[in-house]
Amino acid sequence: MPDPKSEPAAADGREYRCIMGVDPGLTGAVAFYFPGADVVSVRDMPVAAGSVDGASLTAIIQQMAPEVAIVELVGAMPGQGVSSTFKFGCGFGIVQGVITARGVPMHLVAASRWKRALGLDADKEKARALALRLWPARAELFARKKDHGRAEAA
């Protein structure tokens, strides 16, 4: 399995100081990884009135100042109702719009692609276990079963 903490670099070869990861959705999260210090900061997706809170997300991004964002590419899920699919898509759009408006380069990556690269499958608990192994000093961020969104963002 490749080292998930291998030196991430920009196309021009310089190393990133802060990388943002996003697991979109109301139960998702935003993570900020600082490779030089091997530090991760994770926050639950900001939500207000049942939707992604774009103003709060903007403030978080401004505070953390990521140089690049990796956002999980999502789509409609089988069996999901029309209303919930629309709501999920709106939240995904808010995330993309805020990141773009802040001028942060963004890469959309399918879950199957990034999970395969890290030796994971669809089991969200395995992503949480990996996050606990990678950042044991920040175990409190991934302690609960429902923290899988945080783990997938990180």
PDB file of C-alpha atoms in Angstrom:
ATOM      1  CA  MET A   1       0.000   0.000   0.000  1.00  0.00           C
ATOM      2  CA  PRO A   2       1.366   3.455  -0.844  1.00  0.00           C
ATOM      3  CA  ASP A   3       2.258   5.770   2.017  1.00  0.00           C
ATOM      4  CA  PRO A   4      -0.709   8.153   2.450  1.00  0.00           C
ATOM      5  CA  LYS A   5       1.655  10.694   3.971  1.00  0.00           C
ATOM      6  CA  SER A   6       4.136  10.707   1.088  1.00  0.00           C
ATOM      7  CA  GLU A   7       5.305  14.209   0.211  1.00  0.00           C
ATOM      8  CA  PRO A   8       2.380  15.839  -1.632  1.00  0.00           C
ATOM      9  CA  ALA A   9       3.633  18.249  -4.252  1.00  0.00           C
ATOM     10  CA  ALA A  10       2.144  20.775  -6.629  1.00  0.00           C
ATOM     11  CA  ALA A  11       2.514  20.411 -10.373  1.00  0.00           C
ATOM     12  CA  ASP A  12       5.484  22.785 -10.242  1.00  0.00           C
ATOM     13  CA  GLY A  13       7.228  20.521  -7.699  1.00  0.00           C
ATOM     14  CA  ARG A  14       6.859  22.688  -4.596  1.00  0.00           C
ATOM     15  CA  GLU A  15       5.415  21.075  -1.486  1.00  0.00           C
ATOM     16  CA  TYR A  16       2.009  22.135  -0.204  1.00  0.00           C
ATOM     17  CA  ARG A  17       1.822  23.697   3.254  1.00  0.00           C
ATOM     18  CA  CYS A  18      -1.916  22.964   3.690  1.00  0.00           C
ATOM     19  CA  ILE A  19      -4.128  20.499   1.843  1.00  0.00           C
ATOM     20  CA  MET A  20      -7.901  20.547   2.268  1.00  0.00           C
ATOM     21  CA  GLY A  21      -9.917  17.325   2.030  1.00  0.00           C
ATOM     22  CA  VAL A  22     -13.709  17.277   1.835  1.00  0.00           C
ATOM     23  CA  ASP A  23     -16.247  14.532   2.412  1.00  0.00           C
ATOM     24  CA  PRO A  24     -19.314  16.404   1.118  1.00  0.00           C
ATOM     25  CA  GLY A  25     -22.760  16.094   2.589  1.00  0.00           C
ATOM     26  CA  LEU A  26     -24.492  17.156   5.767  1.00  0.00           C
ATOM     27  CA  THR A  27     -22.768  14.406   7.769  1.00  0.00           C
ATOM     28  CA  GLY A  28     -19.439  14.951   5.993  1.00  0.00           C
ATOM     29  CA  ALA A  29     -16.448  16.939   7.110  1.00  0.00           C
ATOM     30  CA  VAL A  30     -13.599  19.193   6.050  1.00  0.00           C
ATOM     31  CA  ALA A  31     -10.018  18.334   6.912  1.00  0.00           C
ATOM     32  CA  PHE A  32      -6.789  20.290   6.657  1.00  0.00           C
ATOM     33  CA  TYR A  33      -3.493  18.437   6.492  1.00  0.00           C
ATOM     34  CA  PHE A  34      -0.196  20.221   7.110  1.00  0.00           C
ATOM     35  CA  PRO A  35       2.448  17.870   5.643  1.00  0.00           C
ATOM     36  CA  GLY A  36       5.475  19.740   6.994  1.00  0.00           C
ATOM     37  CA  ALA A  37       4.288  19.313  10.573  1.00  0.00           C
ATOM     38  CA  ASP A  38       2.311  16.073   9.973  1.00  0.00           C
ATOM     39  CA  VAL A  39      -0.691  17.687  11.632  1.00  0.00           C
ATOM     40  CA  VAL A  40      -4.345  17.254  10.731  1.00  0.00           C
ATOM     41  CA  SER A  41      -7.304  19.430  11.723  1.00  0.00           C
ATOM     42  CA  VAL A  42     -10.820  18.173  11.045  1.00  0.00           C
ATOM     43  CA  ARG A  43     -14.215  19.796  11.423  1.00  0.00           C
ATOM     44  CA  ASP A  44     -17.687  18.468  10.791  1.00  0.00           C
ATOM     45  CA  MET A  45     -19.332  20.008   7.757  1.00  0.00           C
ATOM     46  CA  PRO A  46     -20.884  23.297   8.906  1.00  0.00           C
ATOM     47  CA  VAL A  47     -24.662  23.038   8.612  1.00  0.00           C
ATOM     48  CA  ALA A  48     -27.429  25.588   9.162  1.00  0.00           C
ATOM     49  CA  ALA A  49     -31.146  25.188   8.513  1.00  0.00           C
ATOM     50  CA  GLY A  50     -30.599  21.715   7.059  1.00  0.00           C
ATOM     51  CA  SER A  51     -28.074  22.792   4.423  1.00  0.00           C
ATOM     52  CA  VAL A  52     -24.319  23.258   4.114  1.00  0.00           C
ATOM     53  CA  ASP A  53     -23.537  26.641   5.672  1.00  0.00           C
ATOM     54  CA  GLY A  54     -21.542  28.412   2.966  1.00  0.00           C
ATOM     55  CA  ALA A  55     -20.662  31.416   5.158  1.00  0.00           C
ATOM     56  CA  SER A  56     -19.186  29.236   7.908  1.00  0.00           C
ATOM     57  CA  LEU A  57     -17.336  27.090   5.373  1.00  0.00           C
ATOM     58  CA  THR A  58     -15.897  30.261   3.833  1.00  0.00           C
ATOM     59  CA  ALA A  59     -14.656  31.421   7.253  1.00  0.00           C
ATOM     60  CA  ILE A  60     -13.038  28.032   7.940  1.00  0.00           C
ATOM     61  CA  ILE A  61     -11.263  28.028   4.584  1.00  0.00           C
ATOM     62  CA  GLN A  62     -10.104  31.607   5.084  1.00  0.00           C
ATOM     63  CA  GLN A  63      -8.704  30.719   8.519  1.00  0.00           C
ATOM     64  CA  MET A  64      -6.900  27.534   7.404  1.00  0.00           C
ATOM     65  CA  ALA A  65      -5.668  28.916   4.038  1.00  0.00           C
ATOM     66  CA  PRO A  66      -5.344  25.678   2.047  1.00  0.00           C
ATOM     67  CA  GLU A  67      -3.321  25.731  -1.171  1.00  0.00           C
ATOM     68  CA  VAL A  68      -5.309  22.925  -2.782  1.00  0.00           C
ATOM     69  CA  ALA A  69      -8.604  21.130  -2.116  1.00  0.00           C
ATOM     70  CA  ILE A  70      -9.378  17.476  -2.756  1.00  0.00           C
ATOM     71  CA  VAL A  71     -13.144  16.963  -2.844  1.00  0.00           C
ATOM     72  CA  GLU A  72     -14.838  13.591  -3.086  1.00  0.00           C
ATOM     73  CA  LEU A  73     -16.764  13.423  -6.351  1.00  0.00           C
ATOM     74  CA  VAL A  74     -20.289  12.378  -5.455  1.00  0.00           C
ATOM     75  CA  GLY A  75     -23.490  11.622  -7.297  1.00  0.00           C
ATOM     76  CA  ALA A  76     -27.000  10.342  -6.715  1.00  0.00           C
ATOM     77  CA  MET A  77     -27.244   7.147  -4.706  1.00  0.00           C
ATOM     78  CA  PRO A  78     -29.575   4.286  -5.679  1.00  0.00           C
ATOM     79  CA  GLY A  79     -32.750   4.310  -3.620  1.00  0.00           C
ATOM     80  CA  GLN A  80     -32.334   7.916  -2.516  1.00  0.00           C
ATOM     81  CA  GLY A  81     -35.455  10.036  -2.939  1.00  0.00           C
ATOM     82  CA  VAL A  82     -35.687  12.954  -5.336  1.00  0.00           C
ATOM     83  CA  SER A  83     -35.863  15.563  -2.571  1.00  0.00           C
ATOM     84  CA  SER A  84     -32.869  14.195  -0.643  1.00  0.00           C
ATOM     85  CA  THR A  85     -30.872  13.824  -3.864  1.00  0.00           C
ATOM     86  CA  PHE A  86     -31.572  17.463  -4.709  1.00  0.00           C
ATOM     87  CA  LYS A  87     -30.609  18.585  -1.197  1.00  0.00           C
ATOM     88  CA  PHE A  88     -27.382  16.559  -1.341  1.00  0.00           C
ATOM     89  CA  GLY A  89     -26.534  18.022  -4.754  1.00  0.00           C
ATOM     90  CA  CYS A  90     -27.157  21.557  -3.503  1.00  0.00           C
ATOM     91  CA  GLY A  91     -24.753  20.947  -0.602  1.00  0.00           C
ATOM     92  CA  PHE A  92     -22.125  19.596  -2.992  1.00  0.00           C
ATOM     93  CA  GLY A  93     -22.574  22.691  -5.141  1.00  0.00           C
ATOM     94  CA  ILE A  94     -22.182  25.005  -2.144  1.00  0.00           C
ATOM     95  CA  VAL A  95     -18.900  23.262  -1.235  1.00  0.00           C
ATOM     96  CA  GLN A  96     -17.590  23.624  -4.797  1.00  0.00           C
ATOM     97  CA  GLY A  97     -18.743  27.237  -5.051  1.00  0.00           C
ATOM     98  CA  VAL A  98     -17.130  28.300  -1.776  1.00  0.00           C
ATOM     99  CA  ILE A  99     -13.819  26.624  -2.599  1.00  0.00           C
ATOM    100  CA  THR A 100     -13.803  28.168  -6.074  1.00  0.00           C
ATOM    101  CA  ALA A 101     -14.764  31.610  -4.756  1.00  0.00           C
ATOM    102  CA  ARG A 102     -11.869  31.459  -2.271  1.00  0.00           C
ATOM    103  CA  GLY A 103      -9.523  30.837  -5.221  1.00  0.00           C
ATOM    104  CA  VAL A 104      -8.371  27.427  -3.993  1.00  0.00           C
ATOM    105  CA  PRO A 105      -7.484  24.984  -6.810  1.00  0.00           C
ATOM    106  CA  MET A 106      -9.837  22.012  -6.538  1.00  0.00           C
ATOM    107  CA  HIS A 107      -9.582  18.385  -7.637  1.00  0.00           C
ATOM    108  CA  LEU A 108     -12.659  16.148  -7.668  1.00  0.00           C
ATOM    109  CA  VAL A 109     -11.762  12.522  -6.943  1.00  0.00           C
ATOM    110  CA  ALA A 110     -14.141   9.550  -6.999  1.00  0.00           C
ATOM    111  CA  ALA A 111     -14.309   7.659  -3.709  1.00  0.00           C
ATOM    112  CA  SER A 112     -13.421   4.412  -5.455  1.00  0.00           C
ATOM    113  CA  ARG A 113     -10.199   5.972  -6.744  1.00  0.00           C
ATOM    114  CA  TRP A 114      -8.842   7.432  -3.512  1.00  0.00           C
ATOM    115  CA  LYS A 115      -9.981   4.444  -1.449  1.00  0.00           C
ATOM    116  CA  ARG A 116      -8.272   2.005  -3.819  1.00  0.00           C
ATOM    117  CA  ALA A 117      -5.052   4.062  -3.627  1.00  0.00           C
ATOM    118  CA  LEU A 118      -5.118   3.721   0.174  1.00  0.00           C
ATOM    119  CA  GLY A 119      -6.079   0.041   0.205  1.00  0.00           C
ATOM    120  CA  LEU A 120      -9.615   0.737   1.428  1.00  0.00           C
ATOM    121  CA  ASP A 121     -13.025  -0.439   0.259  1.00  0.00           C
ATOM    122  CA  ALA A 122     -16.584   0.824   0.820  1.00  0.00           C
ATOM    123  CA  ASP A 123     -16.422   0.016   4.557  1.00  0.00           C
ATOM    124  CA  LYS A 124     -16.352   3.453   6.207  1.00  0.00           C
ATOM    125  CA  GLU A 125     -15.086   1.934   9.460  1.00  0.00           C
ATOM    126  CA  LYS A 126     -11.825   1.006   7.695  1.00  0.00           C
ATOM    127  CA  ALA A 127     -11.283   4.662   6.763  1.00  0.00           C
ATOM    128  CA  ARG A 128     -11.771   5.621  10.406  1.00  0.00           C
ATOM    129  CA  ALA A 129      -9.302   2.929  11.516  1.00  0.00           C
ATOM    130  CA  LEU A 130      -6.719   4.228   9.019  1.00  0.00           C
ATOM    131  CA  ALA A 131      -7.125   7.801  10.297  1.00  0.00           C
ATOM    132  CA  LEU A 132      -6.597   6.565  13.860  1.00  0.00           C
ATOM    133  CA  ARG A 133      -3.372   4.803  12.775  1.00  0.00           C
ATOM    134  CA  LEU A 134      -2.086   7.809  10.815  1.00  0.00           C
ATOM    135  CA  TRP A 135      -2.816  10.418  13.490  1.00  0.00           C
ATOM    136  CA  PRO A 136      -2.872   8.681  16.894  1.00  0.00           C
ATOM    137  CA  ALA A 137      -2.183  11.999  18.635  1.00  0.00           C
ATOM    138  CA  ARG A 138      -5.498  13.276  17.227  1.00  0.00           C
ATOM    139  CA  ALA A 139      -7.527  10.151  18.040  1.00  0.00           C
ATOM    140  CA  GLU A 140     -10.266  12.302  19.598  1.00  0.00           C
ATOM    141  CA  LEU A 141     -11.156  13.525  16.093  1.00  0.00           C
ATOM    142  CA  PHE A 142     -11.990   9.998  14.942  1.00  0.00           C
ATOM    143  CA  ALA A 143     -13.091   8.347  18.212  1.00  0.00           C
ATOM    144  CA  ARG A 144     -16.781   7.797  17.449  1.00  0.00           C
ATOM    145  CA  LYS A 145     -18.209   5.472  14.809  1.00  0.00           C
ATOM    146  CA  LYS A 146     -20.061   8.454  13.337  1.00  0.00           C
ATOM    147  CA  ASP A 147     -16.691  10.184  12.755  1.00  0.00           C
ATOM    148  CA  HIS A 148     -16.194   8.240   9.504  1.00  0.00           C
ATOM    149  CA  GLY A 149     -16.963  11.446   7.558  1.00  0.00           C
ATOM    150  CA  ARG A 150     -14.069  13.132   9.334  1.00  0.00           C
ATOM    151  CA  ALA A 151     -11.801  10.179   8.538  1.00  0.00           C
ATOM    152  CA  GLU A 152     -12.790  10.200   4.875  1.00  0.00           C
ATOM    153  CA  ALA A 153     -12.123  13.936   4.634  1.00  0.00           C
ATOM    154  CA  ALA A 154      -8.704  13.509   6.235  1.00  0.00           C
TER     155      ALA A 154
END
